[in-house]
Short mmCIF file of C-alpha atoms and ligand atoms in Angstrom, two decimals:
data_model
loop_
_atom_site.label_atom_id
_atom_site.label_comp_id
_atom_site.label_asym_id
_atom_site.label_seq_id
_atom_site.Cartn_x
_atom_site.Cartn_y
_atom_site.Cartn_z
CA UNK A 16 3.21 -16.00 -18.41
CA UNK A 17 2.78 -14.73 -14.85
CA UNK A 18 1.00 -11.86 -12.88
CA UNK A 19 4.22 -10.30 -12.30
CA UNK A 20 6.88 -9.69 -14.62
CA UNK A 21 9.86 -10.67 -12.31
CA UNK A 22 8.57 -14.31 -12.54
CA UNK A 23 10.17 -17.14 -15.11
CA UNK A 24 10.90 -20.45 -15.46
CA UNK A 25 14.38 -22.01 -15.11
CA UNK A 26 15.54 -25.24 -17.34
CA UNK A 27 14.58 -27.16 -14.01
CA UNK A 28 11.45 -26.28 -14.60
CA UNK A 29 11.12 -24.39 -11.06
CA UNK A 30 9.59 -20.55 -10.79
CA UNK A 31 12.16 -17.61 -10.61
CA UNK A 32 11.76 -14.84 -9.09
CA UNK A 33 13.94 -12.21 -10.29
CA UNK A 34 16.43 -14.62 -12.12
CA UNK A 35 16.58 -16.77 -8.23
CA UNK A 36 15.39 -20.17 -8.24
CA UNK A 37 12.07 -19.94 -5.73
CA UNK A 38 12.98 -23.63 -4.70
CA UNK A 39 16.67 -22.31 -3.54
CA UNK A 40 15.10 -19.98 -1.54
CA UNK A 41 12.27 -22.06 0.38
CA UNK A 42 15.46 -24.79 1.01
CA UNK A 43 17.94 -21.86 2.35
CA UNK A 44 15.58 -20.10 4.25
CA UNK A 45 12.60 -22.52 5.21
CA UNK A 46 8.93 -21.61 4.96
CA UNK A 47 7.03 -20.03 5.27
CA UNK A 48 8.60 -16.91 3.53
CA UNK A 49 7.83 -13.79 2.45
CA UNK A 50 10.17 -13.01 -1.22
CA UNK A 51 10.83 -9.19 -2.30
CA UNK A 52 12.58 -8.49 -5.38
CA UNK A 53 14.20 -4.59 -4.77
CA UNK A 54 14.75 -4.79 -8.38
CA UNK A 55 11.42 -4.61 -9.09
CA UNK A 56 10.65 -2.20 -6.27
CA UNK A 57 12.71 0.34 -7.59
CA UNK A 58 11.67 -0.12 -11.03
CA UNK A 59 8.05 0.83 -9.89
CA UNK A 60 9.25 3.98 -8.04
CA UNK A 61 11.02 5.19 -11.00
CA UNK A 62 7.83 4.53 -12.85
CA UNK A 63 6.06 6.83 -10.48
CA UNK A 64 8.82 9.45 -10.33
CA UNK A 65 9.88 9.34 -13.80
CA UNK A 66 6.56 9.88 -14.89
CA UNK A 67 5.40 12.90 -12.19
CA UNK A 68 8.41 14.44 -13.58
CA UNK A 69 7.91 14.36 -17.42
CA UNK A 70 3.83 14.82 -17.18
CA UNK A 71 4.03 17.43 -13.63
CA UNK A 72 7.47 19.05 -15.02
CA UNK A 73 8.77 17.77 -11.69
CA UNK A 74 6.36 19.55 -9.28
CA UNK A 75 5.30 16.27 -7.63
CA UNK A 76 6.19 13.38 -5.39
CA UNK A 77 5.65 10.26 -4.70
CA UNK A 78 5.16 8.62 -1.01
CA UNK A 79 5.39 5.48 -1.27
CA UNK A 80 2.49 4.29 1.73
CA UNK A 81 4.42 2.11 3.99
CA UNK A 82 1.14 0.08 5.08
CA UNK A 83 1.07 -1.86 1.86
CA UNK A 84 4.93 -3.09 3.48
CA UNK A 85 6.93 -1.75 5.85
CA UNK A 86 10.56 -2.50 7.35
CA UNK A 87 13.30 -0.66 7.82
CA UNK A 88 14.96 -2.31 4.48
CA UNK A 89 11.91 -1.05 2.37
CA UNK A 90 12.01 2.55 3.83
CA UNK A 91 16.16 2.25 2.92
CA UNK A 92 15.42 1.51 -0.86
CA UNK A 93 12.71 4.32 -0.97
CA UNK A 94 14.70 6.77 0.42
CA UNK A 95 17.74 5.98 -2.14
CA UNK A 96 15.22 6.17 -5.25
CA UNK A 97 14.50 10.08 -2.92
CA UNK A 98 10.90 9.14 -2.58
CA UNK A 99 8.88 10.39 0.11
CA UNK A 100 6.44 8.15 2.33
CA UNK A 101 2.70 7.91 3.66
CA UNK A 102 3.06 6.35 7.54
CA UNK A 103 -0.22 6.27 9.75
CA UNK A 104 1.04 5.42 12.62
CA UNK A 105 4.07 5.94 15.43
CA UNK A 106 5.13 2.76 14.90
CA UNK A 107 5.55 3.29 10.51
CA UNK A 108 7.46 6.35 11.53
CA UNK A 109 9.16 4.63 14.02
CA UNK A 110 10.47 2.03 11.70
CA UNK A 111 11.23 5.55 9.24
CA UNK A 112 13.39 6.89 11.72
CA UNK A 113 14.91 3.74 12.78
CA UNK A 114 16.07 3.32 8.94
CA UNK A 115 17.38 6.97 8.96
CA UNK A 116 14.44 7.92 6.66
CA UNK A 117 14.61 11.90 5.75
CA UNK A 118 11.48 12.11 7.84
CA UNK A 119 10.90 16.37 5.97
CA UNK A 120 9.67 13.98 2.94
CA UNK A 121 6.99 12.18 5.27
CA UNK A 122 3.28 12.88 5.33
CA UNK A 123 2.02 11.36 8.67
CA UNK A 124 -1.77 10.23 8.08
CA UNK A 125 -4.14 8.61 10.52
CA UNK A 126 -8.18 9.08 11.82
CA UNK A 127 -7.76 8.69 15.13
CA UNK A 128 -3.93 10.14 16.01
CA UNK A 129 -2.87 10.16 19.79
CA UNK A 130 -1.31 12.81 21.42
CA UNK A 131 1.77 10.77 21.60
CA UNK A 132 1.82 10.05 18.22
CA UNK A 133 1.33 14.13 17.05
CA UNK A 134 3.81 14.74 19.78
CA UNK A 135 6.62 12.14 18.28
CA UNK A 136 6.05 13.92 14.28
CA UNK A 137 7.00 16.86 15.54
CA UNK A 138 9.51 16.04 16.99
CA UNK A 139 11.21 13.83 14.97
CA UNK A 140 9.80 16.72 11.88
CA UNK A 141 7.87 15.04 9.29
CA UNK A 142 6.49 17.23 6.64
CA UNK A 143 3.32 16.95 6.57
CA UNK A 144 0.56 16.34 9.30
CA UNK A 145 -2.40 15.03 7.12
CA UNK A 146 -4.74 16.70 9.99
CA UNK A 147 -8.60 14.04 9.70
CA UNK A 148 -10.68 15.96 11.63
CA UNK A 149 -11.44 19.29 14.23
CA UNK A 150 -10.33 17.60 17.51
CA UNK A 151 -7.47 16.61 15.87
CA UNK A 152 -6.60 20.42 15.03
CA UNK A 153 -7.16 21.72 18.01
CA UNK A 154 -4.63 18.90 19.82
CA UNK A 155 -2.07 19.81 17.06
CA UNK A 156 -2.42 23.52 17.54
CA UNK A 157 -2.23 22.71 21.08
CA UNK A 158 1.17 20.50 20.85
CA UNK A 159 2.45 22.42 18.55
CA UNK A 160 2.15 25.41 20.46
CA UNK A 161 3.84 23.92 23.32
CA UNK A 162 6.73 22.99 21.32
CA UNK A 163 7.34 25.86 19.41
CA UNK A 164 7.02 24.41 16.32
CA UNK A 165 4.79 25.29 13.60
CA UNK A 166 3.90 21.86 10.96
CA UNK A 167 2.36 22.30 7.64
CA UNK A 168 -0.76 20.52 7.56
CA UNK A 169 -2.96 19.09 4.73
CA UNK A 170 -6.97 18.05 5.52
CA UNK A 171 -8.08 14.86 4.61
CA UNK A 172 -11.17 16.02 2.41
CA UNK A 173 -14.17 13.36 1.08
CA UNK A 174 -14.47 14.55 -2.31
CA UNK A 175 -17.67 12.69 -2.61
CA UNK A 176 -16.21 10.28 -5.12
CA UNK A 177 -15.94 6.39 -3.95
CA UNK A 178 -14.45 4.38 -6.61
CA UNK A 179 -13.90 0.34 -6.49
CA UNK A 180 -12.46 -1.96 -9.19
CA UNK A 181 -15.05 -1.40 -11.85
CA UNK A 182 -17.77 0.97 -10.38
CA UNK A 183 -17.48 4.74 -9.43
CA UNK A 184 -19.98 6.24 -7.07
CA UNK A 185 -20.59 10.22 -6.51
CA UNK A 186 -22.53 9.23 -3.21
CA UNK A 187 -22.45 7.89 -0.13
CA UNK A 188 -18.86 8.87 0.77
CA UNK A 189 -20.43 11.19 2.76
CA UNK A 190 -20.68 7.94 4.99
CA UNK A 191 -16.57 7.20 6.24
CA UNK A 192 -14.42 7.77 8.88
CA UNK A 193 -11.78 9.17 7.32
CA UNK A 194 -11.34 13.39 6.87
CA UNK A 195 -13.83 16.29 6.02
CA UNK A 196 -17.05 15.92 3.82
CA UNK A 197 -17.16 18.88 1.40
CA UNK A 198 -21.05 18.66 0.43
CA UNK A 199 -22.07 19.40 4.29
CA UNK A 200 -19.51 22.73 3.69
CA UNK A 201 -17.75 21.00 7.00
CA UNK A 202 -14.81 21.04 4.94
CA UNK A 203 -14.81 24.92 4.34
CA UNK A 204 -15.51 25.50 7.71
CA UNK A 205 -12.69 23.31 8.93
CA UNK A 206 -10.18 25.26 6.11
CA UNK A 207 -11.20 28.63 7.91
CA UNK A 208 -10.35 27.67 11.49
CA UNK A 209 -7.05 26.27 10.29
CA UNK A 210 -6.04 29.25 7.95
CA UNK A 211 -6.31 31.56 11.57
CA UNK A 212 -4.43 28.44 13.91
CA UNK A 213 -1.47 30.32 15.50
CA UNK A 214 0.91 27.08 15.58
CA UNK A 215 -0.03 25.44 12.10
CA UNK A 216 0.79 26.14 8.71
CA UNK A 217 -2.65 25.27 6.09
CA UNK A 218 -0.38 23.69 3.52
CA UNK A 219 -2.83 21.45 1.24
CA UNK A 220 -5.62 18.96 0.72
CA UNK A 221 -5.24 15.55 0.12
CA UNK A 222 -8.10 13.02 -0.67
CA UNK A 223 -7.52 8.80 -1.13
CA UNK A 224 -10.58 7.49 -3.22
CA UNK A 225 -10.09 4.00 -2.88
CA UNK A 226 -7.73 0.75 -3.56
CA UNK A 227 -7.07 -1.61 -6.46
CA UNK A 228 -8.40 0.92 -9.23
CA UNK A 229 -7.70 0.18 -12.31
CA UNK A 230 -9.76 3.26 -14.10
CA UNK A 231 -8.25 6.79 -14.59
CA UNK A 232 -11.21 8.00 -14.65
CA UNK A 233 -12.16 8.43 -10.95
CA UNK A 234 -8.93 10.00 -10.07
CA UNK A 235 -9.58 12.74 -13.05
CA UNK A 236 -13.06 13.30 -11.44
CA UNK A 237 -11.20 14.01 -7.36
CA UNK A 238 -8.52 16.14 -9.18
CA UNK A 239 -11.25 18.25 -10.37
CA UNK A 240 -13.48 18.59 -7.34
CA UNK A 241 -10.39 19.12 -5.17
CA UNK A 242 -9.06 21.49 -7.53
CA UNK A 243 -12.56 23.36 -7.64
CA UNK A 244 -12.21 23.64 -3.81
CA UNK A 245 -8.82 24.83 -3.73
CA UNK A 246 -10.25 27.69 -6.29
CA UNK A 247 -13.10 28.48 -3.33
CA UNK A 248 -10.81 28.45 -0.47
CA UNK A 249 -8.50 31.32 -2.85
CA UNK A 250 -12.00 33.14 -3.99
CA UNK A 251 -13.91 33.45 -0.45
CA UNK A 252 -10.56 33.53 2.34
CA UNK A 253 -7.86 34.92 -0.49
CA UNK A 254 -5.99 31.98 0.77
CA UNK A 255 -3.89 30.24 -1.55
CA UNK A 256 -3.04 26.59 -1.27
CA UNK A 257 -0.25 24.85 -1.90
CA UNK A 258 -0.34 21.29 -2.48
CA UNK A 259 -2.45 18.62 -3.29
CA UNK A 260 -2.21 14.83 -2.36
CA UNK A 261 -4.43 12.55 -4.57
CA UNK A 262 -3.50 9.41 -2.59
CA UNK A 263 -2.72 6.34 -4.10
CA UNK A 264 -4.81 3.61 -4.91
CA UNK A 265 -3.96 2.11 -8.37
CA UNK A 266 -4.76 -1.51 -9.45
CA UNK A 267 -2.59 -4.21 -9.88
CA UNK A 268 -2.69 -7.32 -11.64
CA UNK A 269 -3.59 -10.36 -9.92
CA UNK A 270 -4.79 -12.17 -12.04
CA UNK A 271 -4.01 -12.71 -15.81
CA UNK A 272 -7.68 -11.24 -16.81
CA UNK A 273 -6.55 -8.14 -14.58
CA UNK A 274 -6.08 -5.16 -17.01
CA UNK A 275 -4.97 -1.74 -15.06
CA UNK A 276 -4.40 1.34 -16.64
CA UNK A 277 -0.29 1.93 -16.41
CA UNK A 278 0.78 4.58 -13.99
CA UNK A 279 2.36 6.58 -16.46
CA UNK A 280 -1.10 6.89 -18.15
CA UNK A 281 -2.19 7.63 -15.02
CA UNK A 282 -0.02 10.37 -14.37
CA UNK A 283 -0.48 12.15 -17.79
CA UNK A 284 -4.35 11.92 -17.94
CA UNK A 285 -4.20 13.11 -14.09
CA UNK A 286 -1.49 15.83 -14.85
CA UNK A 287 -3.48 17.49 -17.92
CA UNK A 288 -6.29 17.47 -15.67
CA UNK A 289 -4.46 19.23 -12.82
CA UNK A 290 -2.75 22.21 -15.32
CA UNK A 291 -5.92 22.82 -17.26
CA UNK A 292 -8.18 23.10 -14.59
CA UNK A 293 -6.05 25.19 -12.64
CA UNK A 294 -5.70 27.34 -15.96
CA UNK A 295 -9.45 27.11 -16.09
CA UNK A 296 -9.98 28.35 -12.19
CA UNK A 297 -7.07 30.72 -12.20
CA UNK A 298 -5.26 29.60 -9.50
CA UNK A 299 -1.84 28.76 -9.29
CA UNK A 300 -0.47 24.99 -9.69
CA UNK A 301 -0.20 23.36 -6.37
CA UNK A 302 2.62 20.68 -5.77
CA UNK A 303 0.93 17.67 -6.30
CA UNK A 304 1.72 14.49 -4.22
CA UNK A 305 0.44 10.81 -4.72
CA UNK A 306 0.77 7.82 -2.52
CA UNK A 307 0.81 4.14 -4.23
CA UNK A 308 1.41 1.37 -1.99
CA UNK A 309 0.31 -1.75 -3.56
CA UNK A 310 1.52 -0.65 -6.79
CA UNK A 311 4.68 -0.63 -5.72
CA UNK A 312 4.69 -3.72 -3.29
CA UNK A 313 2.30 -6.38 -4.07
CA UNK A 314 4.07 -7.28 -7.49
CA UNK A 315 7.39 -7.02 -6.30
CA UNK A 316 6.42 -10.01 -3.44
CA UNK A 317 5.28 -13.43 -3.52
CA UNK A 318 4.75 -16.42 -0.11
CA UNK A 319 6.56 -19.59 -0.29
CA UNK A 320 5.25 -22.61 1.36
CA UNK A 321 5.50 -26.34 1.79
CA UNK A 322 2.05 -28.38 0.68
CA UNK A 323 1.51 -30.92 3.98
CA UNK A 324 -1.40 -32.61 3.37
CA UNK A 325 -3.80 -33.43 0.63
CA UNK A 326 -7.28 -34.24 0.78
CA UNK A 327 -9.51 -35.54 -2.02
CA UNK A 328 -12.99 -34.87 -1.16
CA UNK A 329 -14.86 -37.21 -4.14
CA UNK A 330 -17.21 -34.52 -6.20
CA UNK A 331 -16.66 -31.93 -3.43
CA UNK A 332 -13.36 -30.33 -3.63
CA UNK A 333 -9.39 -30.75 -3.46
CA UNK A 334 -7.56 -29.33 -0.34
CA UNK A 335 -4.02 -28.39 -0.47
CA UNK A 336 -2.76 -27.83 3.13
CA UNK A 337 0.54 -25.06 3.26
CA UNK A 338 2.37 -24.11 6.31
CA UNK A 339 1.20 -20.67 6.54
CA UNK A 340 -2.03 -19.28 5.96
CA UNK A 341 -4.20 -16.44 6.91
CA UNK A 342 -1.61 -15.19 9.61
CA UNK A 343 0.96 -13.89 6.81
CA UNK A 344 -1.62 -13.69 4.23
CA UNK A 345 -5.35 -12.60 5.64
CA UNK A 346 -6.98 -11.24 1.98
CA UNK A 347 -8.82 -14.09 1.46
CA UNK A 348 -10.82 -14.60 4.68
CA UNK A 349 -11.09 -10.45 4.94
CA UNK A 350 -11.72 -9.75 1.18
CA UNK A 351 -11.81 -12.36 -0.78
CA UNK A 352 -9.06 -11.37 -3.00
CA UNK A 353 -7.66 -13.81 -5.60
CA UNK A 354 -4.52 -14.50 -6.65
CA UNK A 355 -2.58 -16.83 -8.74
CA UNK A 356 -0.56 -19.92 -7.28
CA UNK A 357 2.13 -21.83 -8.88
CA UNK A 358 3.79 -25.20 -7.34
CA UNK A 359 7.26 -24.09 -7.78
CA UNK A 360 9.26 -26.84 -8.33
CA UNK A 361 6.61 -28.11 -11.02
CA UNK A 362 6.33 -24.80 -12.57
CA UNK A 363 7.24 -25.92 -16.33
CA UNK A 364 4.19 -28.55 -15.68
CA UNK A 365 0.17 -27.54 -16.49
CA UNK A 366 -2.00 -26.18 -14.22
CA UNK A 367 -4.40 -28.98 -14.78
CA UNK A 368 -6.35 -29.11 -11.24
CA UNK A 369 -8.64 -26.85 -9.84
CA UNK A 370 -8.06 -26.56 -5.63
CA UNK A 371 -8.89 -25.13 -2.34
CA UNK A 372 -5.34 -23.87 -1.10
CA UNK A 373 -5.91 -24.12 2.96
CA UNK A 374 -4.38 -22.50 5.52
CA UNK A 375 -3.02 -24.34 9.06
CA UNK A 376 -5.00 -22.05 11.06
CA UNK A 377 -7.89 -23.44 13.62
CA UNK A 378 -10.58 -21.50 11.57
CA UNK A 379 -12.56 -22.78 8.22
CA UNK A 380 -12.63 -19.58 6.45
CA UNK A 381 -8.76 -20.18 6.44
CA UNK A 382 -8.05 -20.22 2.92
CA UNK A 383 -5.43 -18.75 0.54
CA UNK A 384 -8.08 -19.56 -2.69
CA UNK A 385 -10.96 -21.37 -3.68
CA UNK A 386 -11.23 -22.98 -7.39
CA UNK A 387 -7.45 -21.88 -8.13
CA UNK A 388 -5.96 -23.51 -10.96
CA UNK A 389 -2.69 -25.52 -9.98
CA UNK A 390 -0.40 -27.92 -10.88
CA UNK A 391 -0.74 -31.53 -9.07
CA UNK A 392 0.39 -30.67 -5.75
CA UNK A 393 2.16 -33.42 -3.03
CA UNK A 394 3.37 -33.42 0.22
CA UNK A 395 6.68 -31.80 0.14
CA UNK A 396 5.61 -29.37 -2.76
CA UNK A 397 6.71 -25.67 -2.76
CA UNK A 398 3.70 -23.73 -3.46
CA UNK A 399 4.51 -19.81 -4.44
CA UNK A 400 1.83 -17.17 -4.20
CA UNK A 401 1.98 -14.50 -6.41
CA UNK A 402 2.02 -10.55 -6.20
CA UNK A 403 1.55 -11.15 -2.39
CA UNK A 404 3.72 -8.05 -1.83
CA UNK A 405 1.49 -5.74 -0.06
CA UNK A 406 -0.75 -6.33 2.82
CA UNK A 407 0.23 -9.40 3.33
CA UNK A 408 3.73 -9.11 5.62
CA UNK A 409 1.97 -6.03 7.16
CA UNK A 410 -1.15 -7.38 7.80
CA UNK A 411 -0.12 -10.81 9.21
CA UNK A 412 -0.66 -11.77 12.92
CA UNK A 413 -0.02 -14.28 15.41
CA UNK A 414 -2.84 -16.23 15.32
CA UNK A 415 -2.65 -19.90 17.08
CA UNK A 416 0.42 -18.50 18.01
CA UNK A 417 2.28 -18.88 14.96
CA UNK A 418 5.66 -17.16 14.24
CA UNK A 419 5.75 -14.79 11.12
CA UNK A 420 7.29 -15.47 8.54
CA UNK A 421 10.67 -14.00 7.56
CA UNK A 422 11.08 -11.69 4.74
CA UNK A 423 13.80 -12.37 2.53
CA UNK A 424 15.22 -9.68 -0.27
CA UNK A 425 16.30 -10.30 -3.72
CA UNK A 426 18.43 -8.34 -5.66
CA UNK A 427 20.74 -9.36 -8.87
CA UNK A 428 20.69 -13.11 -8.38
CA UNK A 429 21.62 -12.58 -4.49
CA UNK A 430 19.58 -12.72 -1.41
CA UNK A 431 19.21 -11.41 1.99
CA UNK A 432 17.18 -11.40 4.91
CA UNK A 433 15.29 -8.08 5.83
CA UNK A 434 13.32 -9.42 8.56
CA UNK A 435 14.02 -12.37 10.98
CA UNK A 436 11.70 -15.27 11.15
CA UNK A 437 10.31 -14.94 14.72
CA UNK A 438 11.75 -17.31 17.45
CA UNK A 439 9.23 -19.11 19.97
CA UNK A 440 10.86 -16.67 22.03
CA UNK A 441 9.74 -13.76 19.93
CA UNK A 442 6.07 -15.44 20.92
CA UNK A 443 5.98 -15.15 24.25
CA UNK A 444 8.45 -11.91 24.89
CA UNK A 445 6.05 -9.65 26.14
CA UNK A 446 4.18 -12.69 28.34
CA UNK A 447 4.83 -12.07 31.64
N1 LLP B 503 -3.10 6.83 0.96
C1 LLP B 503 -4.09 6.67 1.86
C2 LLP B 503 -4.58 7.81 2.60
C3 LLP B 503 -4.63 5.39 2.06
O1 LLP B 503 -5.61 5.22 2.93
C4 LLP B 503 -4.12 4.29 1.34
C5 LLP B 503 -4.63 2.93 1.55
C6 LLP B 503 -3.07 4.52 0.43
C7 LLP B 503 -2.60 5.81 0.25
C8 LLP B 503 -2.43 3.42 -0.38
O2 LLP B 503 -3.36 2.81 -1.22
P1 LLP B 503 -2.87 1.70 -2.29
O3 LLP B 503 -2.05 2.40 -3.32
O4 LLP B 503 -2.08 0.70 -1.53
O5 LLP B 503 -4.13 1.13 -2.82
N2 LLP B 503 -5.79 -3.78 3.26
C9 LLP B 503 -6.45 -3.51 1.99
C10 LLP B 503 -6.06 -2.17 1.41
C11 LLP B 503 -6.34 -1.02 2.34
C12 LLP B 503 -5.91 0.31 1.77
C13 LLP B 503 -6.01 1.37 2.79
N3 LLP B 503 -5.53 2.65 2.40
C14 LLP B 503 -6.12 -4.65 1.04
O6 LLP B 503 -5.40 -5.56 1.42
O7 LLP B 503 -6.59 -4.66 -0.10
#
């Protein structure tokens, strides 16, 4: 009936999100608010793990990449499902840490990685240093060296594969910030320096194609090109590599007409691909790690909020004003994105009116939806967006000097906050 499959409809006729009334929730805790059902969040990892286990015969894991969502309460639940994560930044490891996150199961990731920030992995020992780029080497080896430590590293590598919702491209990738292009042989060369780095340990490759992809078969085509460099890297420098990271990336639905591939077909089709190419090459199966964020966030999440006003623009459009806006939820103004809106406590009722859901922010382009099919909404209305899980909380700002939102947790028909709505005081706490 909905997007995500933790949504239902109580004999009030209000939306549920994992058997909780949505309406409860917006009354106990206020709006806007940020919902995440754990239930559902652990479901997804097992999905992930489960699968790597019975298709990889349990030479895998899954890092779960903390910028779809992160707060100390997520890293908690994916360290007791004994997932690893993806964090790009000090302050996503700092959060790790914070939660008491076994950082040896972290790959740290990042283009542009400070000093500071190389210097805090180490020493707080994540496992992997995804290493983007020659400068970046050098400063590691350099750290490193001074701390007497000695990280395993993966390169970021462009495989030359781009894929989007519906379209795969073998060009052009060439053309991003992010890691070492293989066509240009700048990858090889890169491999070679870092196999003969004192203070580093060349532990793997890792490549990210893209986000919300709901084909297998672009991540069949990376496996093979990364797997055909691993095979040169053992053939020219005898050097054998151990692991693999194919990112994450993998499509959700948004929308009913969304249709993405499961994960666990996913992981088979990618699997096979992985042993017989390896048979194929003759080189030894590499560990193989993936990193799905939005897969595992953005369904488990939707954004409560209260409809203010209502304007009827004759032959023009319907505006539904909500409390929040593109400061907890910025997809629409950056991308575009749809999603699917209910008016909770009408949820039993048709979604007979097409509307523009708007924002409070000082700023047209503020906008949740255009043309999204809803219920007759009032003043006083709780409107719940759906699968808002993932970049949403962890993309939101302060614009106009709003307050975030709080983030509330839902787990077997109880609730609890996981992060505080922010005080006026929160606003101006670093004002001086
Ligand atoms: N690994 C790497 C290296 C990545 O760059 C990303 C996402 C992921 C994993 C996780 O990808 P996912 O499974 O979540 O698709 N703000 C955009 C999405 C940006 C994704 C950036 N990288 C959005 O709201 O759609």
């Amino acid at each position: 009936m909905f997007v995500s499959e933790n949504l239902d409809v109580n004999a009030q006729g209000h939306l549920t999100a994992g058997g909780i009334d949505t309406v409860e929730l917006a009354e106990k805790y206020g709006t806007p608010l940020y919902v995440m059902d754990e239930e559902l969040i652990r479901k997804t990892l097992r999905r992930f793990h489960d699968s790597m286990n019975k298709y990889y015969n349990g030479m895998g894991e899954v890092h779960y990449a903390s910028k779809a969502f992160s707060c100390m309460e997520m890293c908690r639940i994916v360290a007791s499902e004994g997932d690893g994560l993806d964090a790009v930044s000090i302050g996503e490891l700092y959060t790790a840490v914070k939660a008491g996150f076994p950082m040896e199961k972290v790959g740290f990731h990042g283009n542009n990685k400070s000093d500071e920030e190389l210097a805090y992995a180490l020493e707080v020992g994540v496992g992997h240093i995804i290493v983007d780029n020659i400068p970046e080497l050098h400063r590691l080896e350099r750290i490193a060296g001074e701390k007497g430590v000695k990280p395993q590293i993966m390169f970021r590598i462009k495989p030359g594969i781009e894929a989007h919702t519906h379209d795969k491209i073998m060009t052009g990738q060439i053309d991003s910030k992010f890691g070492f292009a293989l066509e240009t042989g700048e990858a090889f060369e890169a491999v070679k320096e870092a196999v003969a780095c004192e203070n580093v340990e060349f532990y793997g490759v890792h490549c990210h194609i893209g986000s919300q992809i709901f084909d297998i078969e672009p991540f069949e085509a990376a496996a093979k090109v990364m797997l055909g460099f691993i095979a040169k890297i053992k053939n020219e420098l005898g050097y054998e590599v151990k692991g693999l990271n194919l990112g994450g990336g993998f499509g959700i639905k948004y929308l009913n007409d969304h249709d993405p591939a499961p994960f666990e077909t996913y992981l088979e089709r990618v699997s096979s691909v992985v042993k017989s190419e390896c048979e194929k090459l003759g080189i030894a199966q590499p560990r193989m790690f993936i990193e799905p964020g939005r897969s595992i966030a953005a369904p488990a999440g939707i954004t409560l909020y209260t409809v203010g006003a209502r304007k009827e623009i004759p032959g023009i459009r319907t505006y539904v004003s909500i409390d929040g806006g593109m400061c907890d939820n910025p997809r629409y103004i950056l991308y575009q994105s749809e999603y699917e809106a209910v008016v909770a406590n009408k949820a039993n009722e048709e979604r007979n009116e097409k509307v523009t859901i708007a924002g409070r922010c000082c700023e047209s382009g503020d906008l949740i939806g255009e043309n999204m099919p809803l219920q007759h909404a009032e003043s006083g209305d709780i409107i719940a967006v759906l699968a808002t899980g993932a970049y949403n909380y962890s993309m939101s700002s302060n614009y106009n000097r709003l307050q975030k939102p709080a983030v509330v947790f839902i787990n077997n028909g109880e609730s609890r906050i996981a992060v505080k709505r922010e005080s006026l005081d929160d606003i101006i706490k670093n004002d001086v």
